[in-house]
PDB file of C-alpha atoms in Angstrom:
ATOM      1  CA  MET T   1    -260.336-135.666 343.866  1.00 49.00           C
ATOM      2  CA  SER T   2    -260.328-133.357 340.906  1.00 50.00           C
ATOM      3  CA  GLY T   3    -258.067-130.940 342.797  1.00 52.00           C
ATOM      4  CA  ALA T   4    -255.600-133.623 343.764  1.00 51.00           C
ATOM      5  CA  ALA T   5    -255.617-135.013 340.263  1.00 51.00           C
ATOM      6  CA  GLY T   6    -254.886-131.587 338.860  1.00 51.00           C
ATOM      7  CA  ILE T   7    -251.970-131.078 341.198  1.00 49.00           C
ATOM      8  CA  THR T   8    -250.588-134.497 340.284  1.00 51.00           C
ATOM      9  CA  THR T   9    -250.944-133.781 336.572  1.00 52.00           C
ATOM     10  CA  ALA T  10    -249.222-130.404 336.961  1.00 50.00           C
ATOM     11  CA  ARG T  11    -246.296-131.996 338.796  1.00 53.00           C
ATOM     12  CA  GLN T  12    -245.923-134.572 336.076  1.00 53.00           C
ATOM     13  CA  ASP T  13    -245.980-131.912 333.380  1.00 52.00           C
ATOM     14  CA  SER T  14    -243.393-129.873 335.306  1.00 49.00           C
ATOM     15  CA  ALA T  15    -241.151-132.897 335.744  1.00 49.00           C
ATOM     16  CA  ALA T  16    -241.440-133.747 332.083  1.00 50.00           C
ATOM     17  CA  GLY T  17    -240.476-130.178 331.128  1.00 53.00           C
ATOM     18  CA  ASP T  18    -237.251-130.397 333.143  1.00 53.00           C
ATOM     19  CA  ILE T  19    -235.972-133.393 331.144  1.00 51.00           C
ATOM     20  CA  PRO T  20    -233.433-132.148 328.518  1.00 54.00           C
ATOM     21  CA  VAL T  21    -234.020-133.022 324.924  1.00 53.00           C
ATOM     22  CA  ASP T  22    -231.255-135.329 323.600  1.00 54.00           C
ATOM     23  CA  THR T  23    -230.302-134.802 319.936  1.00 53.00           C
ATOM     24  CA  PRO T  24    -228.532-137.765 318.342  1.00 61.00           C
ATOM     25  CA  ARG T  25    -224.773-137.112 317.893  1.00 64.00           C
ATOM     26  CA  LEU T  26    -224.466-137.898 314.172  1.00 67.00           C
ATOM     27  CA  PRO T  27    -227.244-135.578 312.965  1.00 67.00           C
ATOM     28  CA  ALA T  28    -225.951-132.858 315.279  1.00 66.00           C
ATOM     29  CA  ARG T  29    -222.433-133.118 313.892  1.00 69.00           C
ATOM     30  CA  GLU T  30    -223.702-133.081 310.330  1.00 68.00           C
ATOM     31  CA  ALA T  31    -225.781-130.020 311.064  1.00 69.00           C
ATOM     32  CA  ALA T  32    -222.777-128.243 312.583  1.00 66.00           C
ATOM     33  CA  GLU T  33    -220.540-129.128 309.655  1.00 68.00           C
ATOM     34  CA  SER T  34    -223.166-127.939 307.211  1.00 69.00           C
ATOM     35  CA  GLU T  35    -223.493-124.666 309.047  1.00 66.00           C
ATOM     36  CA  LEU T  36    -219.733-124.079 309.318  1.00 62.00           C
ATOM     37  CA  SER T  37    -219.222-124.853 305.638  1.00 66.00           C
ATOM     38  CA  LYS T  38    -221.103-121.730 304.621  1.00 67.00           C
ATOM     39  CA  PRO T  39    -218.918-119.090 302.854  1.00 66.00           C
ATOM     40  CA  MET T  40    -219.698-116.452 305.474  1.00 62.00           C
ATOM     41  CA  TYR T  41    -217.529-118.323 307.974  1.00 59.00           C
ATOM     42  CA  HIS T  42    -214.500-118.518 305.623  1.00 58.00           C
ATOM     43  CA  GLU T  43    -214.229-115.030 304.174  1.00 61.00           C
ATOM     44  CA  ASN T  44    -211.019-114.281 306.107  1.00 64.00           C
ATOM     45  CA  ASP T  45    -209.393-117.704 305.786  1.00 65.00           C
ATOM     46  CA  PRO T  46    -205.848-117.693 304.299  1.00 64.00           C
ATOM     47  CA  ASN T  47    -205.567-118.802 300.678  1.00 69.00           C
ATOM     48  CA  PHE T  48    -203.664-121.868 299.506  1.00 71.00           C
ATOM     49  CA  LEU T  49    -200.375-120.003 299.081  1.00 73.00           C
ATOM     50  CA  GLN T  50    -200.611-118.451 302.521  1.00 75.00           C
ATOM     51  CA  ARG T  51    -201.358-121.824 304.071  1.00 76.00           C
ATOM     52  CA  ALA T  52    -198.399-123.384 302.268  1.00 79.00           C
ATOM     53  CA  LEU T  53    -196.088-120.592 303.423  1.00 75.00           C
ATOM     54  CA  ASN T  54    -197.334-120.931 306.976  1.00 77.00           C
ATOM     55  CA  GLN T  55    -196.653-124.666 306.901  1.00 81.00           C
ATOM     56  CA  PHE T  56    -193.195-124.070 305.434  1.00 78.00           C
ATOM     57  CA  TRP T  57    -192.213-121.533 308.095  1.00 76.00           C
ATOM     58  CA  ASP T  58    -193.597-123.809 310.785  1.00 81.00           C
ATOM     59  CA  TRP T  59    -191.332-126.544 309.417  1.00 77.00           C
ATOM     60  CA  VAL T  60    -188.319-124.207 309.351  1.00 70.00           C
ATOM     61  CA  ALA T  61    -189.027-123.134 312.901  1.00 74.00           C
ATOM     62  CA  GLY T  62    -189.260-126.768 313.948  1.00 73.00           C
ATOM     63  CA  VAL T  63    -185.925-127.581 312.316  1.00 67.00           C
ATOM     64  CA  PHE T  64    -184.310-124.552 313.924  1.00 68.00           C
ATOM     65  CA  ASP T  65    -185.695-125.435 317.336  1.00 71.00           C
ATOM     66  CA  ALA T  66    -184.511-129.040 317.018  1.00 70.00           C
ATOM     67  CA  THR T  67    -181.044-127.907 315.917  1.00 65.00           C
ATOM     68  CA  ALA T  68    -180.865-125.303 318.649  1.00 63.00           C
ATOM     69  CA  ASP T  69    -181.724-127.932 321.261  1.00 66.00           C
ATOM     70  CA  ALA T  70    -178.918-130.162 319.960  1.00 63.00           C
ATOM     71  CA  ALA T  71    -176.328-127.368 319.646  1.00 56.00           C
ATOM     72  CA  PRO T  72    -174.111-126.499 322.626  1.00 61.00           C
ATOM     73  CA  GLY T  73    -175.422-123.367 324.267  1.00 59.00           C
ATOM     74  CA  GLY T  74    -178.873-123.547 322.681  1.00 61.00           C
ATOM     75  CA  PRO T  75    -179.942-120.918 320.107  1.00 63.00           C
ATOM     76  CA  ALA T  76    -176.978-118.663 320.889  1.00 65.00           C
ATOM     77  CA  GLY T  77    -174.596-121.555 320.298  1.00 62.00           C
ATOM     78  CA  LEU T  78    -176.302-122.332 316.980  1.00 62.00           C
ATOM     79  CA  VAL T  79    -175.834-118.742 315.797  1.00 69.00           C
ATOM     80  CA  VAL T  80    -172.141-118.914 316.705  1.00 63.00           C
ATOM     81  CA  LEU T  81    -171.764-122.173 314.742  1.00 67.00           C
ATOM     82  CA  VAL T  82    -173.436-120.656 311.674  1.00 74.00           C
ATOM     83  CA  VAL T  83    -171.142-117.612 311.825  1.00 72.00           C
ATOM     84  CA  ILE T  84    -168.093-119.878 312.112  1.00 71.00           C
ATOM     85  CA  VAL T  85    -169.175-121.961 309.109  1.00 72.00           C
ATOM     86  CA  ILE T  86    -169.768-118.838 306.988  1.00 84.00           C
ATOM     87  CA  GLY T  87    -166.376-117.478 308.032  1.00 73.00           C
ATOM     88  CA  LEU T  88    -164.624-120.721 307.079  1.00 70.00           C
ATOM     89  CA  ALA T  89    -166.376-120.789 303.701  1.00 77.00           C
ATOM     90  CA  ALA T  90    -165.337-117.187 302.990  1.00 75.00           C
ATOM     91  CA  ALA T  91    -161.746-117.925 304.020  1.00 69.00           C
ATOM     92  CA  LEU T  92    -161.578-120.973 301.753  1.00 67.00           C
ATOM     93  CA  ARG T  93    -162.997-119.027 298.827  1.00 68.00           C
ATOM     94  CA  TRP T  94    -160.468-116.237 299.358  1.00 66.00           C
ATOM     95  CA  ARG T  95    -157.601-118.718 299.731  1.00 59.00           C
ATOM     96  CA  LEU T  96    -158.480-120.996 296.826  1.00 59.00           C
ATOM     97  CA  GLY T  97    -160.066-118.435 294.542  1.00 54.00           C
ATOM     98  CA  THR T  98    -163.162-118.852 292.408  1.00 50.00           C
ATOM     99  CA  PRO T  99    -163.909-122.531 291.732  1.00 47.00           C
ATOM    100  CA  GLN T 100    -162.878-123.555 288.241  1.00 47.00           C
ATOM    101  CA  ARG T 101    -165.621-124.553 285.836  1.00 45.00           C
ATOM    102  CA  SER T 102    -165.592-128.301 285.496  1.00 40.00           C
ATOM    103  CA  SER T 103    -166.923-128.438 281.956  1.00 41.00           C
ATOM    104  CA  ARG T 104    -164.844-126.895 279.194  1.00 39.00           C
ATOM    105  CA  SER T 105    -167.852-127.052 276.867  1.00 42.00           C
ATOM    106  CA  ALA T 106    -169.476-124.341 278.976  1.00 44.00           C
ATOM    107  CA  ASP T 107    -166.605-121.971 278.027  1.00 50.00           C
ATOM    108  CA  THR T 108    -166.942-122.344 274.296  1.00 61.00           C
ATOM    109  CA  LEU T 109    -166.801-119.148 272.303  1.00 72.00           C
ATOM    110  CA  PHE T 110    -169.608-119.854 269.870  1.00 71.00           C
ATOM    111  CA  ASP T 111    -173.116-120.968 270.737  1.00 64.00           C
ATOM    112  CA  SER T 112    -174.955-123.906 269.212  1.00 54.00           C
ATOM    113  CA  ASP T 113    -177.251-121.869 266.928  1.00 56.00           C
ATOM    114  CA  GLY T 114    -175.175-122.783 263.901  1.00 60.00           C
ATOM    115  CA  PRO T 115    -172.113-121.190 262.267  1.00 78.00           C
ATOM    116  CA  ARG T 116    -172.277-117.549 261.279  1.00 86.00           C
ATOM    117  CA  SER T 117    -169.845-115.466 259.284  1.00 91.00           C
ATOM    118  CA  ALA T 118    -167.658-112.731 260.687  1.00 92.00           C
ATOM    119  CA  ALA T 119    -169.821-110.181 258.896  1.00 94.00           C
ATOM    120  CA  GLN T 120    -172.927-111.541 260.594  1.00 93.00           C
ATOM    121  CA  HIS T 121    -171.290-111.362 264.028  1.00 94.00           C
ATOM    122  CA  ARG T 122    -170.142-107.811 263.324  1.00 95.00           C
ATOM    123  CA  ALA T 123    -173.645-106.792 262.270  1.00 95.00           C
ATOM    124  CA  ALA T 124    -175.082-108.319 265.444  1.00 94.00           C
ATOM    125  CA  ALA T 125    -172.472-106.503 267.524  1.00 95.00           C
ATOM    126  CA  GLU T 126    -173.332-103.157 265.941  1.00 97.00           C
ATOM    127  CA  THR T 127    -177.032-103.781 266.522  1.00 96.00           C
ATOM    128  CA  HIS T 128    -176.421-104.447 270.212  1.00 96.00           C
ATOM    129  CA  ALA T 129    -174.146-101.410 270.472  1.00 96.00           C
ATOM    130  CA  ALA T 130    -176.776 -99.156 268.904  1.00 96.00           C
ATOM    131  CA  ALA T 131    -179.205-100.355 271.577  1.00 96.00           C
ATOM    132  CA  LEU T 132    -176.553 -99.801 274.306  1.00 96.00           C
ATOM    133  CA  ARG T 133    -176.432-103.526 275.065  1.00 96.00           C
ATOM    134  CA  TRP T 134    -172.677-103.426 275.585  1.00 96.00           C
ATOM    135  CA  THR T 135    -172.306-106.904 277.067  1.00 94.00           C
ATOM    136  CA  ASP T 136    -173.953-108.533 274.050  1.00 94.00           C
ATOM    137  CA  ALA T 137    -171.984-106.253 271.756  1.00 95.00           C
ATOM    138  CA  VAL T 138    -168.663-107.332 273.316  1.00 95.00           C
ATOM    139  CA  GLN T 139    -169.569-110.996 272.990  1.00 94.00           C
ATOM    140  CA  GLU T 140    -170.518-110.702 269.326  1.00 95.00           C
ATOM    141  CA  ARG T 141    -167.442-108.613 268.494  1.00 96.00           C
ATOM    142  CA  MET T 142    -165.116-111.201 270.019  1.00 95.00           C
ATOM    143  CA  ARG T 143    -166.862-113.888 267.988  1.00 94.00           C
ATOM    144  CA  ALA T 144    -166.417-111.731 264.875  1.00 94.00           C
ATOM    145  CA  ILE T 145    -162.670-111.452 265.560  1.00 95.00           C
ATOM    146  CA  VAL T 146    -162.215-115.211 265.882  1.00 94.00           C
ATOM    147  CA  ARG T 147    -164.473-116.033 262.926  1.00 93.00           C
ATOM    148  CA  SER T 148    -162.590-113.538 260.769  1.00 94.00           C
ATOM    149  CA  LEU T 149    -159.272-115.207 261.653  1.00 93.00           C
ATOM    150  CA  GLU T 150    -160.798-118.571 260.742  1.00 92.00           C
ATOM    151  CA  GLU T 151    -162.031-117.222 257.411  1.00 93.00           C
ATOM    152  CA  ARG T 152    -158.526-115.946 256.660  1.00 92.00           C
ATOM    153  CA  ALA T 153    -157.084-119.374 257.537  1.00 91.00           C
ATOM    154  CA  LEU T 154    -155.092-117.870 260.404  1.00 92.00           C
ATOM    155  CA  LEU T 155    -157.002-120.145 262.754  1.00 91.00           C
ATOM    156  CA  ASP T 156    -158.253-123.634 262.033  1.00 89.00           C
ATOM    157  CA  PRO T 157    -162.030-123.848 262.504  1.00 86.00           C
ATOM    158  CA  ARG T 158    -162.469-125.958 265.624  1.00 83.00           C
ATOM    159  CA  PRO T 159    -165.724-126.525 267.526  1.00 81.00           C
ATOM    160  CA  GLY T 160    -165.502-126.022 271.269  1.00 84.00           C
ATOM    161  CA  ARG T 161    -162.645-123.518 271.160  1.00 87.00           C
ATOM    162  CA  THR T 162    -162.606-121.043 274.030  1.00 90.00           C
ATOM    163  CA  ALA T 163    -161.807-117.338 273.786  1.00 91.00           C
ATOM    164  CA  ASP T 164    -158.526-117.867 275.662  1.00 93.00           C
ATOM    165  CA  GLU T 165    -157.500-120.673 273.319  1.00 93.00           C
ATOM    166  CA  ALA T 166    -158.346-118.589 270.258  1.00 92.00           C
ATOM    167  CA  ALA T 167    -156.296-115.661 271.573  1.00 94.00           C
ATOM    168  CA  ALA T 168    -153.303-117.876 272.349  1.00 94.00           C
ATOM    169  CA  GLU T 169    -153.388-119.496 268.892  1.00 93.00           C
ATOM    170  CA  ALA T 170    -153.887-116.200 267.054  1.00 93.00           C
ATOM    171  CA  ALA T 171    -151.003-114.622 268.965  1.00 93.00           C
ATOM    172  CA  ARG T 172    -148.581-117.033 267.272  1.00 92.00           C
ATOM    173  CA  THR T 173    -149.254-115.596 263.828  1.00 92.00           C
ATOM    174  CA  LEU T 174    -150.101-112.068 265.008  1.00 94.00           C
ATOM    175  CA  PRO T 175    -147.563-111.524 267.802  1.00 93.00           C
ATOM    176  CA  GLU T 176    -147.798-107.736 267.697  1.00 93.00           C
ATOM    177  CA  HIS T 177    -151.419-108.022 268.767  1.00 94.00           C
ATOM    178  CA  ALA T 178    -150.906-110.776 271.357  1.00 94.00           C
ATOM    179  CA  THR T 179    -151.464-108.562 274.423  1.00 95.00           C
ATOM    180  CA  ARG T 180    -154.663-107.072 273.053  1.00 95.00           C
ATOM    181  CA  LEU T 181    -155.934-110.477 271.908  1.00 95.00           C
ATOM    182  CA  HIS T 182    -155.531-111.867 275.428  1.00 95.00           C
ATOM    183  CA  ALA T 183    -157.186-108.753 276.872  1.00 95.00           C
ATOM    184  CA  ALA T 184    -160.119-109.208 274.484  1.00 95.00           C
ATOM    185  CA  ALA T 185    -160.472-112.847 275.555  1.00 94.00           C
ATOM    186  CA  ARG T 186    -160.498-111.832 279.230  1.00 95.00           C
ATOM    187  CA  SER T 187    -163.119-109.201 278.521  1.00 94.00           C
ATOM    188  CA  PHE T 188    -165.276-111.815 276.802  1.00 94.00           C
ATOM    189  CA  ASP T 189    -164.886-114.264 279.711  1.00 93.00           C
ATOM    190  CA  ASP T 190    -165.601-111.577 282.323  1.00 93.00           C
ATOM    191  CA  VAL T 191    -168.948-110.608 280.821  1.00 93.00           C
ATOM    192  CA  THR T 192    -169.950-114.113 279.720  1.00 91.00           C
ATOM    193  CA  TYR T 193    -168.939-116.203 282.724  1.00 90.00           C
ATOM    194  CA  GLY T 194    -167.793-113.745 285.394  1.00 89.00           C
ATOM    195  CA  GLY T 195    -171.078-111.874 285.795  1.00 88.00           C
ATOM    196  CA  ARG T 196    -169.594-108.503 284.894  1.00 92.00           C
ATOM    197  CA  THR T 197    -171.237-105.859 282.713  1.00 93.00           C
ATOM    198  CA  ALA T 198    -169.456-104.403 279.721  1.00 94.00           C
ATOM    199  CA  ASP T 199    -169.427-100.719 278.875  1.00 95.00           C
ATOM    200  CA  GLN T 200    -168.941 -98.655 275.742  1.00 95.00           C
ATOM    201  CA  SER T 201    -165.175 -98.391 276.118  1.00 95.00           C
ATOM    202  CA  ALA T 202    -164.817-102.185 276.330  1.00 95.00           C
ATOM    203  CA  TYR T 203    -166.781-102.593 273.123  1.00 96.00           C
ATOM    204  CA  LEU T 204    -164.911 -99.864 271.271  1.00 96.00           C
ATOM    205  CA  SER T 205    -161.605-101.482 272.251  1.00 95.00           C
ATOM    206  CA  LEU T 206    -162.681-104.787 270.683  1.00 95.00           C
ATOM    207  CA  ARG T 207    -164.082-103.011 267.648  1.00 96.00           C
ATOM    208  CA  THR T 208    -160.768-101.234 267.040  1.00 96.00           C
ATOM    209  CA  LEU T 209    -158.865-104.491 267.479  1.00 95.00           C
ATOM    210  CA  ASP T 210    -161.162-106.220 265.011  1.00 95.00           C
ATOM    211  CA  LEU T 211    -160.567-103.534 262.364  1.00 94.00           C
ATOM    212  CA  GLU T 212    -156.810-103.614 262.886  1.00 94.00           C
ATOM    213  CA  LEU T 213    -156.611-107.395 262.756  1.00 93.00           C
ATOM    214  CA  ASP T 214    -158.539-107.367 259.511  1.00 89.00           C
ATOM    215  CA  GLU T 215    -155.624-105.505 257.905  1.00 88.00           C
ATOM    216  CA  ALA T 216    -152.785-107.061 259.894  1.00 88.00           C
ATOM    217  CA  LYS T 217    -150.190-109.180 258.101  1.00 88.00           C
ATOM    218  CA  PRO T 218    -149.609-112.545 259.746  1.00 86.00           C
ATOM    219  CA  LEU T 219    -146.196-113.783 260.769  1.00 77.00           C
ATOM    220  CA  LEU T 220    -145.631-116.798 258.565  1.00 69.00           C
ATOM    221  CA  PRO T 221    -143.506-119.736 259.745  1.00 61.00           C
ATOM    222  CA  GLY T 222    -139.814-119.058 259.164  1.00 55.00           C
ATOM    223  CA  THR T 223    -140.371-115.300 258.838  1.00 55.00           C
ATOM    224  CA  SER T 224    -138.857-112.848 261.303  1.00 52.00           C
ATOM    225  CA  ARG T 225    -140.895-110.035 262.776  1.00 52.00           C
ATOM    226  CA  GLY T 226    -138.861-107.411 260.994  1.00 51.00           C
ATOM    227  CA  ALA T 227    -139.702-108.944 257.644  1.00 46.00           C
ATOM    228  CA  THR T 228    -143.449-108.505 258.198  1.00 44.00           C
ATOM    229  CA  GLY T 229    -143.269-104.766 257.988  1.00 42.00           C
TER     230      GLY T 229
END
């Protein structure tokens, strides 16, 4: 009996050992999350910026794929459409020229920092020229020219006046300098609104004009040009 009982007990123990241990799901998940939250598992994770960029490029790729699917010919057709659109835009720009600025206030000669004298603008121009900042020097010298004409009562002080307007008005009383006044206004517009960079020769040209205008005799109403000499 003791032998049979032992065998029976052994079989029961063996059967009990084969039964897997069931861990409740919630504690198991919490344990896994706790383990995976350790820093050692996230050393090579992308940072916030990298994740944002990845999401952005995924979005761009999705938009491109959706557009390519809708375009005739798939991706190749989409590329052709983009090239056509760019070509049309370039042709329109060449045909119509640079779009005109809608706001005249953006073209004003003087900034909103408050009025300054011609001498102050000249001093600022010379400071910029000494530092080889030719674009700033050209701008300040053109402002000095116009302010000087206003101080001499050859131009009426008027807020919002553009360089072109100042040149056109000054040319009426200083006709011998009309061409150079218009050239100075174009130079100012080119570096201020056209994205160009001035050089030393452009500044020296305005500086010479400024000095000559300071000594020029205006053409008074009813006076002929020959009488101004």
